[in-house]
PDB file of C-alpha atoms in Angstrom:
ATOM      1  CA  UNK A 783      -7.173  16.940   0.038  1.00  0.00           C
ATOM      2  CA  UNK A 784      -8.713  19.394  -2.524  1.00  0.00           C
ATOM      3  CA  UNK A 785      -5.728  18.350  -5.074  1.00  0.00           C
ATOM      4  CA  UNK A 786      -6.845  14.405  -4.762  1.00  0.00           C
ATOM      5  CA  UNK A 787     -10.665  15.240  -4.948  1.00  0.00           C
ATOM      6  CA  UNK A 788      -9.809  17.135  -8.062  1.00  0.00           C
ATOM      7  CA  UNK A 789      -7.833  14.143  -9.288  1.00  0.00           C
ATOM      8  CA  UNK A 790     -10.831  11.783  -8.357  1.00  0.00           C
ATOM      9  CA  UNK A 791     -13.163  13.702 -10.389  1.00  0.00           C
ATOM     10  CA  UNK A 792     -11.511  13.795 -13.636  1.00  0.00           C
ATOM     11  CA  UNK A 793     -10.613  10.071 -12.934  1.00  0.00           C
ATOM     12  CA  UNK A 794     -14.261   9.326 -12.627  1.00  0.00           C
ATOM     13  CA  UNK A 795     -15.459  11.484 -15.358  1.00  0.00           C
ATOM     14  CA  UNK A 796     -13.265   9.622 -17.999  1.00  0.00           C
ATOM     15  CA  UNK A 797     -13.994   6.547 -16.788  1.00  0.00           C
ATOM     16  CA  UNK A 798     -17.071   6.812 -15.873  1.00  0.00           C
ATOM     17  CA  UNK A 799     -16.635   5.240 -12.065  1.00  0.00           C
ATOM     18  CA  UNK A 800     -19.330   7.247 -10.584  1.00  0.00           C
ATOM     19  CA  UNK A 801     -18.250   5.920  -7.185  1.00  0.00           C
ATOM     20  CA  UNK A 802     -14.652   7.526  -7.968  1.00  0.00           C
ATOM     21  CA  UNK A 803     -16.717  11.260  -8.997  1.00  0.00           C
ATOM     22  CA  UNK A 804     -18.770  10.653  -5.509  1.00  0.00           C
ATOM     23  CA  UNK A 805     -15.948  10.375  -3.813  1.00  0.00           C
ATOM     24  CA  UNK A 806     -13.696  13.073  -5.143  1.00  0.00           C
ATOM     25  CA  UNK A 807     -16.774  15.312  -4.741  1.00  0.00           C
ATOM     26  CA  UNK A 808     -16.982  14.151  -1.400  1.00  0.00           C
ATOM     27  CA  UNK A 809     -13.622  15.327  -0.845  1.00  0.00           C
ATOM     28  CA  UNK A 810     -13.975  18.643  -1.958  1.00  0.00           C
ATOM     29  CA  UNK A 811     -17.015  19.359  -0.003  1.00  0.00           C
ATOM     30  CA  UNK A 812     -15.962  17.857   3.414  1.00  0.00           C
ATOM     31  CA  UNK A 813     -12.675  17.705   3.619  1.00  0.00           C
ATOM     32  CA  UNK A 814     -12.696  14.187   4.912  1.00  0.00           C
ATOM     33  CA  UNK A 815      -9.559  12.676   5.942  1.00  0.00           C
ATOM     34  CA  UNK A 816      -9.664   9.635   4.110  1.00  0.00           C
ATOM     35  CA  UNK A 817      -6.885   6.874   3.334  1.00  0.00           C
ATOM     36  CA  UNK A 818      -6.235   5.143   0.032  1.00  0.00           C
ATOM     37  CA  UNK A 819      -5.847   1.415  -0.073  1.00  0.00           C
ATOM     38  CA  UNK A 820      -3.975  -0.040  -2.759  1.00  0.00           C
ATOM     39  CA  UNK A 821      -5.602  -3.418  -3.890  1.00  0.00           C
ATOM     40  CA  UNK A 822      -4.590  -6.517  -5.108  1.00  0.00           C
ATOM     41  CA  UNK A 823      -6.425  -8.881  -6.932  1.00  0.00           C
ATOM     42  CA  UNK A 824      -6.397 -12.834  -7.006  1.00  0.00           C
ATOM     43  CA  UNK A 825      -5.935 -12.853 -11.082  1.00  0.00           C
ATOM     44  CA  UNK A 826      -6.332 -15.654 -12.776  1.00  0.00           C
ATOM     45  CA  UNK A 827      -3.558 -18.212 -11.710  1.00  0.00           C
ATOM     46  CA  UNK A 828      -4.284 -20.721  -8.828  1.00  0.00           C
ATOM     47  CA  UNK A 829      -0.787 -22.103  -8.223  1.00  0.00           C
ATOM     48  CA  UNK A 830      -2.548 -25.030  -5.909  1.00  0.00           C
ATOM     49  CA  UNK A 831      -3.902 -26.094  -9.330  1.00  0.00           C
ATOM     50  CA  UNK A 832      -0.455 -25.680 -11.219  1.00  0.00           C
ATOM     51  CA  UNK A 833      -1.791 -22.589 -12.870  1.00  0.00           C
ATOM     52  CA  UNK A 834       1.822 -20.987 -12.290  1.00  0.00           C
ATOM     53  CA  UNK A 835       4.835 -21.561 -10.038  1.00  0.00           C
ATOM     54  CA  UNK A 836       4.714 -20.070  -6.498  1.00  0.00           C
ATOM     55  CA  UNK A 837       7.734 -17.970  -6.874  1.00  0.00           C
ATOM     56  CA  UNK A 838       6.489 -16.538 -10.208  1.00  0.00           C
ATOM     57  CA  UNK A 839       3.420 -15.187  -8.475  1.00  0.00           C
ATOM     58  CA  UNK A 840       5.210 -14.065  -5.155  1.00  0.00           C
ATOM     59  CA  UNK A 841       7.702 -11.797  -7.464  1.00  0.00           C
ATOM     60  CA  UNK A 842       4.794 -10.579  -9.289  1.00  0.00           C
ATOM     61  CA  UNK A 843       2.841  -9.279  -6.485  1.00  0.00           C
ATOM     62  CA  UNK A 844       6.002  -7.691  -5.255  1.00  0.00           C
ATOM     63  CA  UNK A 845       6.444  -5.747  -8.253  1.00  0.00           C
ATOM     64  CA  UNK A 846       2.594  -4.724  -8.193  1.00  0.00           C
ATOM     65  CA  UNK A 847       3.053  -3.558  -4.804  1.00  0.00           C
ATOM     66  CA  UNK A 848       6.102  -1.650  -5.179  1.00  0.00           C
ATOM     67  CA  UNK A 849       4.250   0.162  -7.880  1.00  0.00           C
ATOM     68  CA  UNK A 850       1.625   0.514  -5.061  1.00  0.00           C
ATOM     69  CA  UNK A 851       3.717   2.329  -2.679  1.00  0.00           C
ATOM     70  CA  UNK A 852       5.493   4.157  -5.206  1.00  0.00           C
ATOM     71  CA  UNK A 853       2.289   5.692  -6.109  1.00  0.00           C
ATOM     72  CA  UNK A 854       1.470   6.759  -2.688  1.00  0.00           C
ATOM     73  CA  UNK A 855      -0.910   3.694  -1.149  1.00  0.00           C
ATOM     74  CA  UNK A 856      -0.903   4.283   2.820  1.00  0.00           C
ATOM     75  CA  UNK A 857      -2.126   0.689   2.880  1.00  0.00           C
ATOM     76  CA  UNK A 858      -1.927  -3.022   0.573  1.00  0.00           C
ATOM     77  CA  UNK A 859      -5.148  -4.810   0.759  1.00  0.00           C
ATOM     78  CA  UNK A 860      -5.142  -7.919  -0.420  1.00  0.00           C
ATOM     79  CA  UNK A 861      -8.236  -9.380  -1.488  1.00  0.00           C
ATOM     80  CA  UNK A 862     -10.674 -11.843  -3.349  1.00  0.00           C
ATOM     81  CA  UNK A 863      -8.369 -14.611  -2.118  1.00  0.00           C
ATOM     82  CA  UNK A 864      -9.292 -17.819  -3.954  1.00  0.00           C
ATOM     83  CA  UNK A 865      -6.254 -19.680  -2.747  1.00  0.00           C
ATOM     84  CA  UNK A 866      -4.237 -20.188   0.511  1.00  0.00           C
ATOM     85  CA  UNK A 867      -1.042 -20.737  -1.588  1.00  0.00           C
ATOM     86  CA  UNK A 868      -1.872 -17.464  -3.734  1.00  0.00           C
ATOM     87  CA  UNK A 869      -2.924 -15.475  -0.762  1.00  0.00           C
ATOM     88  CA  UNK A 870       0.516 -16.656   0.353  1.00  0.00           C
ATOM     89  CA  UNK A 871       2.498 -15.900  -2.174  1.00  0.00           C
ATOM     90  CA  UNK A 872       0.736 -12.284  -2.416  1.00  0.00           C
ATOM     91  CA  UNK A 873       1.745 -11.181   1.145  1.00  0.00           C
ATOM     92  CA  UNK A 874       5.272 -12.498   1.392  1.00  0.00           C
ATOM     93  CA  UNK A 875       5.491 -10.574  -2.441  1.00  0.00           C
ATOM     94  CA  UNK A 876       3.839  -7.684  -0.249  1.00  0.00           C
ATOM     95  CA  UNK A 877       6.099  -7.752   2.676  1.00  0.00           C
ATOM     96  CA  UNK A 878       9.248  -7.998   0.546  1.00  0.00           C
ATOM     97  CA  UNK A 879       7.903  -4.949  -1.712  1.00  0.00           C
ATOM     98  CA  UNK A 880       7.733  -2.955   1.441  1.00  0.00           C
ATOM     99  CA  UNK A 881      11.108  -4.011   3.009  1.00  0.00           C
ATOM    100  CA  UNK A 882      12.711  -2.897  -0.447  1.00  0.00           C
ATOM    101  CA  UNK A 883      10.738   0.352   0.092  1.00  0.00           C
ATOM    102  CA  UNK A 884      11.851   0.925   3.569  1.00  0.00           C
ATOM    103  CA  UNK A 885       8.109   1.595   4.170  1.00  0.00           C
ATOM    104  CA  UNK A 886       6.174  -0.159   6.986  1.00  0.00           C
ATOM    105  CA  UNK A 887       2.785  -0.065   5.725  1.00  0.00           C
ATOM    106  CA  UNK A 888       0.352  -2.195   7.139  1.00  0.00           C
ATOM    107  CA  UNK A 889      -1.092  -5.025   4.933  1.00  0.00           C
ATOM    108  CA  UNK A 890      -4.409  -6.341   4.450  1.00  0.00           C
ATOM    109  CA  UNK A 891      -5.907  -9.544   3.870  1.00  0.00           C
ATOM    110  CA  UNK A 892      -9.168 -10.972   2.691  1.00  0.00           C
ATOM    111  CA  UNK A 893     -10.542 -14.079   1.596  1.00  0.00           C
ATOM    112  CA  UNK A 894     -13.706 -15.136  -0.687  1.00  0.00           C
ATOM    113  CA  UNK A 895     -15.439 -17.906   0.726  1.00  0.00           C
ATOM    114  CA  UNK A 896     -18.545 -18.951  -2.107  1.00  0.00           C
ATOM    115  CA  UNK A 897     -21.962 -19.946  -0.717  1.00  0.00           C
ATOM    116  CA  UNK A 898     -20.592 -23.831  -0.852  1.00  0.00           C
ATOM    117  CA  UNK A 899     -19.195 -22.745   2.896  1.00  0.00           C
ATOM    118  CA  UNK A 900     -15.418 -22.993   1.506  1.00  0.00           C
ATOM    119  CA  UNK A 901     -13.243 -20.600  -1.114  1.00  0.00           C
ATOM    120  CA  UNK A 902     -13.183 -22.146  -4.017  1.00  0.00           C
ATOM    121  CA  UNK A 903     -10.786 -24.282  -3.808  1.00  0.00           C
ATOM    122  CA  UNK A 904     -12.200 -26.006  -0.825  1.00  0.00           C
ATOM    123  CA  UNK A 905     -10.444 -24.232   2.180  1.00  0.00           C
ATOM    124  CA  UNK A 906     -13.029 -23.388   5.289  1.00  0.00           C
ATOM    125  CA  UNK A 907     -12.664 -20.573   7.209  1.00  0.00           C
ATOM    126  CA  UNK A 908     -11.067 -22.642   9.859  1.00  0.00           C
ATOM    127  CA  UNK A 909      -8.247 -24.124   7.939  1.00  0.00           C
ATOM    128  CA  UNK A 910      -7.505 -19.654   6.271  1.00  0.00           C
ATOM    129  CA  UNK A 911      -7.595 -18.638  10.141  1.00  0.00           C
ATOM    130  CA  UNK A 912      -4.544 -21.683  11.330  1.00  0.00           C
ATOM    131  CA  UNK A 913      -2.921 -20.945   7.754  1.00  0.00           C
ATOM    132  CA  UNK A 914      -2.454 -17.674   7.464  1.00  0.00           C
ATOM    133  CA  UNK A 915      -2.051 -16.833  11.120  1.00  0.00           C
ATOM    134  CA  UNK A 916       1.738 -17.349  11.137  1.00  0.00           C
ATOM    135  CA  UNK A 917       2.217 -14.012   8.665  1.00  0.00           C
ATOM    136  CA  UNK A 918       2.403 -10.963   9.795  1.00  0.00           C
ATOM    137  CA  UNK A 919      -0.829  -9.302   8.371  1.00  0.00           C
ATOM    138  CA  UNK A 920      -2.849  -6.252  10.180  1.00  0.00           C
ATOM    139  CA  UNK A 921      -6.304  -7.878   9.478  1.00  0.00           C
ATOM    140  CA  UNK A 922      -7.800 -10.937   7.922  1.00  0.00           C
ATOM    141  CA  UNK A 923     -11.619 -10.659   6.415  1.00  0.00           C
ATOM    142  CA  UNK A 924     -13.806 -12.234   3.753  1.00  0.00           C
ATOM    143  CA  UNK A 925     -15.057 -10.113   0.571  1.00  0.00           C
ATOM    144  CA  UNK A 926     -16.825 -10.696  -2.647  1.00  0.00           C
ATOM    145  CA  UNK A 927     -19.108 -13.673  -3.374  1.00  0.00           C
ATOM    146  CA  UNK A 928     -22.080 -12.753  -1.415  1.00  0.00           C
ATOM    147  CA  UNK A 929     -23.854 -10.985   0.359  1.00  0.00           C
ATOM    148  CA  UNK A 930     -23.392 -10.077   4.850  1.00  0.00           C
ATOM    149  CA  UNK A 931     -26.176 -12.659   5.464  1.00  0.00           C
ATOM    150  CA  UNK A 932     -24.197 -15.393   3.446  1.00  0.00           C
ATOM    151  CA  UNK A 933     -20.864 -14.034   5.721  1.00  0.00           C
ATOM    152  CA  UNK A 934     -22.086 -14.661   8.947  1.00  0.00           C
ATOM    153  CA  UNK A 935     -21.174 -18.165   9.937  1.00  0.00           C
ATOM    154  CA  UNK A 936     -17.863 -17.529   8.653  1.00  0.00           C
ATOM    155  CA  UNK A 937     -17.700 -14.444  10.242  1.00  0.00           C
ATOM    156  CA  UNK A 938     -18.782 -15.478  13.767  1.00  0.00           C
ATOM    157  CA  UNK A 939     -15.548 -17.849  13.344  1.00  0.00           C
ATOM    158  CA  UNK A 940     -13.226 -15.186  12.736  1.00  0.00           C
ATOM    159  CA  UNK A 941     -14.484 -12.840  15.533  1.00  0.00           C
ATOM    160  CA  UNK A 942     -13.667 -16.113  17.777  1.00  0.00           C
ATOM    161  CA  UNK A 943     -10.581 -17.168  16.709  1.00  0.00           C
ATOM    162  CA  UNK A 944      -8.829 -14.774  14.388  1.00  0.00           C
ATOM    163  CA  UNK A 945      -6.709 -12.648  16.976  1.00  0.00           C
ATOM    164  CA  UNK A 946      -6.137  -9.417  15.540  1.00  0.00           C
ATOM    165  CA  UNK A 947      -8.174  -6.792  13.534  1.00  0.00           C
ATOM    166  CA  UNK A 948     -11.010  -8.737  11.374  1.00  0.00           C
ATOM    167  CA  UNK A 949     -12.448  -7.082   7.886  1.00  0.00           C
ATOM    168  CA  UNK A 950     -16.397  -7.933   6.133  1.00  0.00           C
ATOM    169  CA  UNK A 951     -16.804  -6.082   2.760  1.00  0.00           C
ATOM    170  CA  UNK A 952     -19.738  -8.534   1.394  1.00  0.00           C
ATOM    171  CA  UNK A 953     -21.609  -7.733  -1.541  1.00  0.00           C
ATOM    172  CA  UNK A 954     -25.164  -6.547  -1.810  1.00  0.00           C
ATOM    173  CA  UNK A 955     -26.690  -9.314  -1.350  1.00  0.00           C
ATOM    174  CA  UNK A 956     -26.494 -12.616  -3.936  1.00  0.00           C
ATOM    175  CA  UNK A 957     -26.983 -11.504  -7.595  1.00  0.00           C
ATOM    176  CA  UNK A 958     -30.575 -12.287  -9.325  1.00  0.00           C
ATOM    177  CA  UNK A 959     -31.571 -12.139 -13.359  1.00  0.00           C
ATOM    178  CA  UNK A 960     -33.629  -9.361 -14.593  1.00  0.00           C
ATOM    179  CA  UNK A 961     -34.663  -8.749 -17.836  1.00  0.00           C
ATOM    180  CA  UNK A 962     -31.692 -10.986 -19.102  1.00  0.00           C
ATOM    181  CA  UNK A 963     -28.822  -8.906 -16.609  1.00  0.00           C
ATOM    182  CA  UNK A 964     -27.827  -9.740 -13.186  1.00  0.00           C
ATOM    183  CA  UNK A 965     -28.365  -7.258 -10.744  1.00  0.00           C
ATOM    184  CA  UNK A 966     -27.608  -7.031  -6.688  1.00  0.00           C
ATOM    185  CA  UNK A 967     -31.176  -7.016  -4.981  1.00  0.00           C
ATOM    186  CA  UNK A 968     -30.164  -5.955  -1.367  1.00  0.00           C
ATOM    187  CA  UNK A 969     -30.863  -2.151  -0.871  1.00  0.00           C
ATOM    188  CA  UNK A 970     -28.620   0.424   1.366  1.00  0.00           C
ATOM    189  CA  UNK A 971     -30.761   0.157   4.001  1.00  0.00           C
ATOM    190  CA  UNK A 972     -30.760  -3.176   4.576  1.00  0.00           C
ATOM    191  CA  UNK A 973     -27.406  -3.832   3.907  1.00  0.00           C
ATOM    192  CA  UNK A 974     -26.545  -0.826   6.330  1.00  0.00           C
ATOM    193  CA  UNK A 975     -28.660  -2.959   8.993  1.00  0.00           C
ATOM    194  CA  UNK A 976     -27.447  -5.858   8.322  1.00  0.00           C
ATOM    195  CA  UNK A 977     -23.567  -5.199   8.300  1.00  0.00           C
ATOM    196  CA  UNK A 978     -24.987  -3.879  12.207  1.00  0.00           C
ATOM    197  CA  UNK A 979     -24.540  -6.755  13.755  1.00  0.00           C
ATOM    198  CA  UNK A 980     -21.170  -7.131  12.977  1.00  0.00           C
ATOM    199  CA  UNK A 981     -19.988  -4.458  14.583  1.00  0.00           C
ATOM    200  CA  UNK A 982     -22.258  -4.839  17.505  1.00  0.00           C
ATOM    201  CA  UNK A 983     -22.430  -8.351  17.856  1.00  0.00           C
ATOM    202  CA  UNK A 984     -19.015  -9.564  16.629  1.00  0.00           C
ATOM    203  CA  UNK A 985     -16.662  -6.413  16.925  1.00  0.00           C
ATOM    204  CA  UNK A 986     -15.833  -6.372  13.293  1.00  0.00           C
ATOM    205  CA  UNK A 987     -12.549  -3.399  13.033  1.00  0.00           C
ATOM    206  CA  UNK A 988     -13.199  -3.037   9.142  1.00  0.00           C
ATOM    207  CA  UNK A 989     -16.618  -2.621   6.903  1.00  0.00           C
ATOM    208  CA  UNK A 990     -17.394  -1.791   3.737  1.00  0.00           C
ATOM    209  CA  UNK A 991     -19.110  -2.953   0.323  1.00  0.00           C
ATOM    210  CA  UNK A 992     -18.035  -4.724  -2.301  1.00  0.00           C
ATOM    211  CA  UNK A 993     -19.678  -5.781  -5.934  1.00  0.00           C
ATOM    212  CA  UNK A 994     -23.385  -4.041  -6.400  1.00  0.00           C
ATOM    213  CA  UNK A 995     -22.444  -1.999  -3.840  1.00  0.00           C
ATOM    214  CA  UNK A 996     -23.138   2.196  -4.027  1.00  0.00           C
ATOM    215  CA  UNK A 997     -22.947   5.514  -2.434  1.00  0.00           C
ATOM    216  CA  UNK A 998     -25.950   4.500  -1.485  1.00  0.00           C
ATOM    217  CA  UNK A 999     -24.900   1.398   0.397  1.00  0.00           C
ATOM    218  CA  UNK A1000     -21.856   3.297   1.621  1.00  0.00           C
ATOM    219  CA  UNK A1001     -23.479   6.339   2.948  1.00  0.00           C
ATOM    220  CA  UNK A1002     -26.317   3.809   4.812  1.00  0.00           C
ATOM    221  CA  UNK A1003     -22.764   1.879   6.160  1.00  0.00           C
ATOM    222  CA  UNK A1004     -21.063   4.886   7.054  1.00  0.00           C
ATOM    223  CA  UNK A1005     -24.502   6.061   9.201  1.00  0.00           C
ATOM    224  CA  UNK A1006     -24.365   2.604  11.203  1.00  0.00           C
ATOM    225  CA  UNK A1007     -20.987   2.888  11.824  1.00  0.00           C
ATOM    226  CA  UNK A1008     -20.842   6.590  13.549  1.00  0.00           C
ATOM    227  CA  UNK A1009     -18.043   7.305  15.561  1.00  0.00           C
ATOM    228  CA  UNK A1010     -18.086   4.184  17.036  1.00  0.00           C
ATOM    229  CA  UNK A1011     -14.635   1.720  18.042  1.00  0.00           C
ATOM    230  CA  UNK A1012     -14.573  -2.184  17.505  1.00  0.00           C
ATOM    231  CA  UNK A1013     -15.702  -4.313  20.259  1.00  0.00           C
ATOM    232  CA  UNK A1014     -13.568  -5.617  22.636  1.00  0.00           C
ATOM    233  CA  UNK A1015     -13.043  -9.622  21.951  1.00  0.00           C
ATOM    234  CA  UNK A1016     -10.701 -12.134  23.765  1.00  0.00           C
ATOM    235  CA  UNK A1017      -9.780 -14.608  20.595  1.00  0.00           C
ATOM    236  CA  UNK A1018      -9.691 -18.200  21.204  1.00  0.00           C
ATOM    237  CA  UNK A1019      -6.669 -19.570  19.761  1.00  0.00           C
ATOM    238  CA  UNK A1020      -7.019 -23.581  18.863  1.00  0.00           C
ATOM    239  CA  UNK A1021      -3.704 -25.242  18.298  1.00  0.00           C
ATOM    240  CA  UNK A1022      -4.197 -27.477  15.341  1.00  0.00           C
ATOM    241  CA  UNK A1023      -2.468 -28.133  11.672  1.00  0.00           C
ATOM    242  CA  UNK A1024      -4.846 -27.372   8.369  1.00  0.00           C
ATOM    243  CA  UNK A1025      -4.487 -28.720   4.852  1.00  0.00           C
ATOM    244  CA  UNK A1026      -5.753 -27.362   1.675  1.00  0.00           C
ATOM    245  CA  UNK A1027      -9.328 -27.928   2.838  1.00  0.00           C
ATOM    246  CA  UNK A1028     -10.157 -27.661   6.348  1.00  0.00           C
ATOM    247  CA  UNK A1029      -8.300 -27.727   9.886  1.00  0.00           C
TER     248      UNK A1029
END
């Protein structure tokens, strides 16, 4: 614990990350047990679109993720999801990475649904739930894009119909010009009440922040959620087929 908050802080100094210092800091004060997530990213190619082959992008995420787990990740989250056929092609290139690795680490997935009410290639939150229920992911949950009061309708959905552990990491808040630069207007404590009623209301298993997000933000989350354990729910499971767009 000590050797990684060491390893944090140097990261974070020549980068200049401050979350990554925080953190390491953290570490070396505390003595939290903490575990590290390795993430993957939508990049650039929508294969829906023709932006690259399927296979291409499934054997590509494999080889990200066995880089992953060969750097110790004790989890692969999957997230910013644009497309179903990418988010696709990123867990089976997941699963196989693990397989090859012998090592049965649970895997992550979250989707970006824009304030339109769809991701942004026009899939609802219906038609992500009936798609990507078939694979064998630990969680499904929406990041990025906005902010938790933007989430909600989506999010109510999930808590209803998604059957296993369900993730929010919104951002703080929908981004605003000043002076000529964008910045995130919601403030930790509000976004540490808001995110609330997810756990209370909705029995959300996962929380966190995402872009404009700080300690701040984090520390506020972290006070909300306590010791507490996700909600019981009963999901309702709707038999159905879903397109591209919608179910």
């Amino acid at each position: 614990m000590i050797v990684l908050g060491v390893i944090l802080l140097v990261i974070g100094f020549l980068t200049g990350i401050a979350v990554l210092w925080s953190i390491g800091a953290l570490l070396l004060v505390v003595g939290l047990i903490l575990w590290v997530l390795g993430s993957v990213g939508p990049g650039t190619k929508l294969p829906s679109l023709g932006h690259a082959p399927y296979a291409v992008l499934r054997d590509a995420y494999q080889q990200q993720v066995a880089g992953l787990v060969a750097g110790g990740a004790d989890a692969i989250l999957i997230e910013s999801a644009q497309d179903l056929l990418q988010a696709k092609a990123a867990i089976v290139g997941a699963k196989r990475a693990l397989a090859d690795a012998g090592v049965p680490l649970p895997v992550f997935a979250q989707v970006t649904v824009e304030t339109t009410g769809t991701m942004l290639l026009g899939s609802d939150i219906a038609a992500v739930v009936n798609a990507l229920r078939p694979f064998p992911i630990a969680s499904l949950g929406l990041n990025c894009a906005t902010g938790p009061t933007e989430m909600a309708e989506h999010i109510a959905y999930l808590s209803k119909h998604w059957d296993r552990a369900f993730s929010v990491i919104p951002n703080a808040g929908l981004p605003i010009l000043v002076d000529g630069r964008p910045e995130y207007p919601l403030r930790p404590d509000a976004f540490g009440a808001a995110m609330r009623r997810y756990l209370e209301d909705y029995g959300a298993g996962i929380v966190g922040g995402c872009c404009g997000t700080t300690t701040d933000h984090i520390r506020a989350l972290r006070e909300v959620v306590g010791t507490r354990s996700p909600v019981t729910r009963a999901a309702v499971r709707t038999p159905g087929c879903s397109s591209l767009y919608g179910f």
